[in-house]
CSV table of C-alpha atoms and ligand atoms in Angstrom, one decimal:
chain,number,residue,atom,x,y,z
A,6,MET,CA,130.3,126.7,33.3
A,7,LYS,CA,128.6,124.9,36.1
A,8,ILE,CA,126.1,122.4,34.8
A,9,GLY,CA,123.6,120.7,37.2
A,10,VAL,CA,122.2,117.2,36.5
A,11,PHE,CA,119.3,116.0,38.5
A,12,ASP,CA,117.3,112.8,38.8
A,13,SER,CA,115.7,110.7,41.5
A,14,GLY,CA,118.6,108.3,41.4
A,15,ILE,CA,121.1,106.5,39.1
A,16,GLY,CA,119.2,107.2,35.9
A,17,GLY,CA,120.7,110.7,36.0
A,18,GLU,CA,124.2,109.2,36.2
A,19,SER,CA,123.8,107.7,32.8
A,20,VAL,CA,122.9,111.1,31.4
A,21,LEU,CA,125.7,112.7,33.4
A,22,HIS,CA,128.2,110.3,31.9
A,23,ALA,CA,127.0,111.1,28.3
A,24,ALA,CA,127.1,114.8,29.0
A,25,ARG,CA,130.6,114.7,30.6
A,26,LYS,CA,132.0,112.7,27.6
A,27,ALA,CA,130.7,115.3,25.1
A,28,LEU,CA,131.4,118.5,27.0
A,29,PHE,CA,135.0,119.1,28.2
A,30,GLY,CA,136.0,122.0,30.5
A,31,HIS,CA,132.8,122.3,32.4
A,32,GLU,CA,132.0,121.6,36.0
A,33,PHE,CA,129.2,119.1,36.6
A,34,ILE,CA,127.2,118.9,39.8
A,35,PHE,CA,125.0,115.8,40.1
A,36,ARG,CA,122.2,115.6,42.6
A,37,ARG,CA,119.8,112.8,43.3
A,38,ASP,CA,117.0,112.2,45.7
A,39,THR,CA,117.4,108.5,46.6
A,40,GLU,CA,115.6,109.0,49.8
A,41,ASN,CA,112.3,109.7,48.0
A,42,LEU,CA,112.8,107.3,45.1
A,43,PRO,CA,110.9,106.1,43.1
A,44,TYR,CA,109.5,109.3,41.6
A,45,GLY,CA,107.5,107.5,39.0
A,46,THR,CA,104.7,106.4,41.3
A,47,LYS,CA,104.2,109.9,43.0
A,48,THR,CA,101.9,112.7,42.0
A,49,PRO,CA,103.1,115.9,40.2
A,50,GLU,CA,102.4,117.9,43.4
A,51,GLN,CA,104.6,115.6,45.5
A,52,LEU,CA,107.3,115.8,42.9
A,53,LEU,CA,107.2,119.6,42.8
A,54,GLU,CA,107.5,119.7,46.6
A,55,LEU,CA,110.5,117.3,46.6
A,56,VAL,CA,112.3,118.7,43.6
A,57,SER,CA,112.0,122.5,44.1
A,58,PRO,CA,114.3,122.7,47.2
A,59,ILE,CA,116.9,120.6,45.5
A,60,ILE,CA,116.9,122.8,42.5
A,61,GLN,CA,117.2,125.8,44.7
A,62,GLU,CA,120.3,124.3,46.3
A,63,MET,CA,121.8,123.6,42.9
A,64,VAL,CA,121.1,127.2,41.9
A,65,ASP,CA,122.7,128.4,45.1
A,66,GLN,CA,125.7,126.2,44.4
A,67,GLY,CA,126.1,128.2,41.1
A,68,CYS,CA,124.5,125.9,38.5
A,69,GLN,CA,123.9,128.1,35.4
A,70,VAL,CA,121.9,125.4,33.6
A,71,ILE,CA,120.2,122.3,35.0
A,72,VAL,CA,119.4,119.1,33.2
A,73,ILE,CA,116.3,117.4,34.6
A,74,ALA,CA,117.5,113.9,33.8
A,75,CYS,CA,114.2,112.4,34.7
A,76,ASN,CA,111.3,111.8,32.4
A,77,SER,CA,108.9,111.7,35.3
A,78,ALA,CA,109.9,115.2,36.5
A,79,THR,CA,110.2,116.6,33.0
A,80,THR,CA,106.8,115.5,31.8
A,81,THR,CA,105.0,116.8,34.9
A,82,ILE,CA,106.8,119.7,36.5
A,83,ILE,CA,109.4,121.2,34.2
A,84,SER,CA,107.1,124.1,33.3
A,85,ASP,CA,106.6,124.9,37.0
A,86,LEU,CA,110.4,124.8,37.5
A,87,ARG,CA,110.9,127.1,34.6
A,88,LYS,CA,108.4,129.6,36.1
A,89,SER,CA,110.1,129.5,39.5
A,90,PHE,CA,113.8,129.6,38.6
A,91,ASP,CA,115.6,132.0,36.4
A,92,ILE,CA,118.0,129.6,34.7
A,93,PRO,CA,117.5,127.4,31.6
A,94,PHE,CA,116.4,123.8,32.1
A,95,VAL,CA,117.1,120.9,29.7
A,96,GLY,CA,114.5,118.1,30.0
A,97,ILE,CA,114.2,114.6,28.9
A,98,GLU,CA,111.1,112.9,27.6
A,99,PRO,CA,110.0,109.7,25.8
A,100,MET,CA,111.1,109.7,22.1
A,101,VAL,CA,107.6,109.3,20.7
A,102,LYS,CA,108.2,111.4,17.6
A,103,PRO,CA,111.4,109.6,16.5
A,104,ALA,CA,109.7,106.2,17.2
A,105,ALA,CA,106.7,107.2,15.0
A,106,LYS,CA,109.2,108.1,12.3
A,107,HIS,CA,111.0,104.8,12.4
A,108,THR,CA,108.3,102.3,12.9
A,109,LYS,CA,107.3,100.1,9.9
A,110,THR,CA,104.8,98.0,11.8
A,111,ASN,CA,103.0,101.0,13.2
A,112,VAL,CA,103.3,99.4,16.6
A,113,ILE,CA,105.7,100.9,19.2
A,114,ALA,CA,106.3,100.2,22.9
A,115,VAL,CA,106.9,103.0,25.4
A,116,CYS,CA,108.6,101.8,28.6
A,117,ALA,CA,108.2,104.5,31.2
A,118,THR,CA,107.0,105.2,34.8
A,119,PRO,CA,103.3,105.4,35.6
A,120,LEU,CA,103.7,109.1,36.3
A,121,THR,CA,105.2,109.8,32.8
A,122,LEU,CA,102.6,107.7,31.1
A,123,ALA,CA,99.8,109.6,32.9
A,124,SER,CA,101.2,113.0,32.2
A,125,ARG,CA,99.6,115.6,29.9
A,126,ARG,CA,102.9,116.1,28.2
A,127,TYR,CA,103.1,112.4,27.2
A,128,ALA,CA,99.4,112.5,26.0
A,129,HIS,CA,100.3,115.6,23.9
A,130,LEU,CA,103.3,113.8,22.3
A,131,VAL,CA,101.1,110.8,21.5
A,132,GLU,CA,98.3,112.9,20.1
A,133,LYS,CA,100.7,115.0,18.0
A,134,TYR,CA,103.0,112.4,16.6
A,135,ALA,CA,101.6,108.9,17.2
A,136,SER,CA,97.8,109.0,17.0
A,137,ARG,CA,97.8,106.6,14.1
A,138,LEU,CA,100.0,104.1,15.9
A,139,THR,CA,99.3,101.3,18.3
A,140,ILE,CA,101.3,102.0,21.5
A,141,ILE,CA,102.1,99.3,24.0
A,142,GLU,CA,102.9,100.5,27.5
A,143,PRO,CA,104.2,97.6,29.5
A,144,ASP,CA,104.0,97.7,33.2
A,145,CYS,CA,107.4,99.1,34.2
A,146,SER,CA,106.3,100.4,37.6
A,147,GLN,CA,108.9,98.2,39.4
A,148,TRP,CA,111.8,98.7,37.0
A,149,ALA,CA,113.4,101.9,38.4
A,150,TYR,CA,113.3,100.5,41.9
A,151,MET,CA,114.9,97.2,40.8
A,152,ILE,CA,117.6,99.0,38.8
A,153,GLU,CA,118.3,101.4,41.7
A,154,GLN,CA,118.7,98.5,44.1
A,155,ASN,CA,120.8,96.5,41.6
A,156,LYS,CA,118.2,93.8,41.9
A,157,VAL,CA,117.1,93.5,38.3
A,158,ASP,CA,114.8,90.6,37.6
A,159,HIS,CA,116.0,89.8,34.1
A,160,ASP,CA,113.4,87.1,33.6
A,161,ILE,CA,110.5,89.5,34.2
A,162,ILE,CA,112.0,92.1,31.9
A,163,LYS,CA,112.7,89.5,29.2
A,164,GLU,CA,109.2,88.3,29.4
A,165,GLN,CA,107.7,91.8,29.0
A,166,ILE,CA,110.0,92.7,26.2
A,167,ILE,CA,109.3,89.5,24.3
A,168,GLU,CA,105.6,90.1,24.7
A,169,VAL,CA,105.8,93.6,23.1
A,170,CYS,CA,107.9,92.3,20.3
A,171,GLN,CA,105.5,89.5,19.7
A,172,LYS,CA,102.7,92.0,19.5
A,173,GLY,CA,104.5,93.7,16.6
A,174,ALA,CA,106.4,96.5,18.3
A,175,ASP,CA,109.5,97.3,16.2
A,176,VAL,CA,110.6,100.4,18.2
A,177,ILE,CA,111.0,100.2,21.9
A,178,VAL,CA,111.3,103.6,23.6
A,179,LEU,CA,113.1,103.9,26.9
A,180,GLY,CA,111.2,106.6,28.6
A,181,CYS,CA,112.9,106.5,32.0
A,182,THR,CA,116.6,107.3,32.5
A,183,HIS,CA,117.0,104.4,34.9
A,184,TYR,CA,116.3,102.0,32.0
A,185,HIS,CA,119.3,103.3,30.2
A,186,TRP,CA,121.3,101.0,32.4
A,187,ILE,CA,119.6,97.9,31.0
A,188,GLU,CA,119.6,99.1,27.4
A,189,GLN,CA,122.1,96.5,26.3
A,190,ASP,CA,120.1,93.7,28.0
A,191,ILE,CA,116.9,94.9,26.2
A,192,LYS,CA,118.7,95.2,22.9
A,193,SER,CA,120.0,91.6,23.2
A,194,ILE,CA,116.4,90.5,23.4
A,195,THR,CA,114.9,92.8,20.7
A,196,GLU,CA,117.6,92.0,18.2
A,197,GLY,CA,116.1,88.6,17.5
A,198,TYR,CA,112.8,90.3,16.6
A,199,GLY,CA,114.3,93.0,14.5
A,200,ALA,CA,113.1,95.8,16.9
A,201,ILE,CA,115.2,98.8,17.8
A,202,VAL,CA,115.6,100.4,21.2
A,203,ILE,CA,115.9,104.2,21.5
A,204,GLN,CA,116.6,106.6,24.3
A,205,PRO,CA,117.3,110.4,24.1
A,206,GLU,CA,120.7,110.9,25.7
A,207,GLU,CA,122.4,112.2,22.5
A,208,ALA,CA,119.5,114.6,21.8
A,209,VAL,CA,119.7,115.9,25.4
A,210,VAL,CA,123.5,116.5,25.1
A,211,ARG,CA,122.9,118.3,21.8
A,212,GLN,CA,120.3,120.5,23.4
A,213,LEU,CA,122.6,121.2,26.4
A,214,LYS,CA,125.3,122.3,24.0
A,215,ARG,CA,122.9,124.7,22.3
A,216,VAL,CA,121.9,126.2,25.7
A,217,ILE,CA,125.5,126.5,26.8
A,218,ALA,CA,126.4,128.3,23.5
A,219,ARG,CA,123.5,130.7,24.1
A,220,LEU,CA,124.7,131.5,27.6
A,221,GLY,CA,128.1,132.2,26.2
B,330,DGL,N1,114.7,108.2,36.3
B,330,DGL,C1,113.4,108.7,36.4
B,330,DGL,C2,112.7,108.9,35.0
B,330,DGL,O1,113.4,109.1,34.0
B,330,DGL,C3,112.5,108.3,37.5
B,330,DGL,C4,112.7,107.0,38.1
B,330,DGL,C5,111.8,106.9,39.4
B,330,DGL,O2,112.3,107.4,40.4
B,330,DGL,O3,110.7,106.4,39.3
B,330,DGL,O4,111.5,108.9,34.9
């Protein structure tokens, strides 16, 4: 089967890597839109305009299922894509529900792009699963760009992560696929505070397997 994986940039490569490892015998097509990155500071309308032609190309290339390996695109435009294209999509979104299940302090941190945090989908997840919790949303607006450029300012990230831990967050949600590349860095900081770091690659791969099984 031809499986498409799409993101604005290298965040998608982390998801691609996880999917490839778990699914043998399939062909993967990875597309990114580095020219227009970062996506997380754009509007849903701009995203739809940028992403739709790329998805069309991937469909034309024969992709039978596409993973939108981008929280910013999933939380804002995946329903539009589902209406426009006649193939299944697998999305990725911040793990608010598992975080709410795991927290003992009732304080969680969600690290995500401004677009994801402003999305209706994210608001829905918070309302449904985490309305009783305190949610800290550190300013990660520069993170994707820094990671893409391989110019990560570890001191800034360390400061931000320590701050959320000191405010009591015991679960840190990585709500942008670019941040998967600094997961180990973040874990090395949170360990000292007893906080855990979660991201949804495994769940996405499980969902992808289900979709592939359905397609036969
Ligand atoms: N990797 C994307 C996400 O998961 C977006 C990063 C960006 O381009 O801002 O949200």
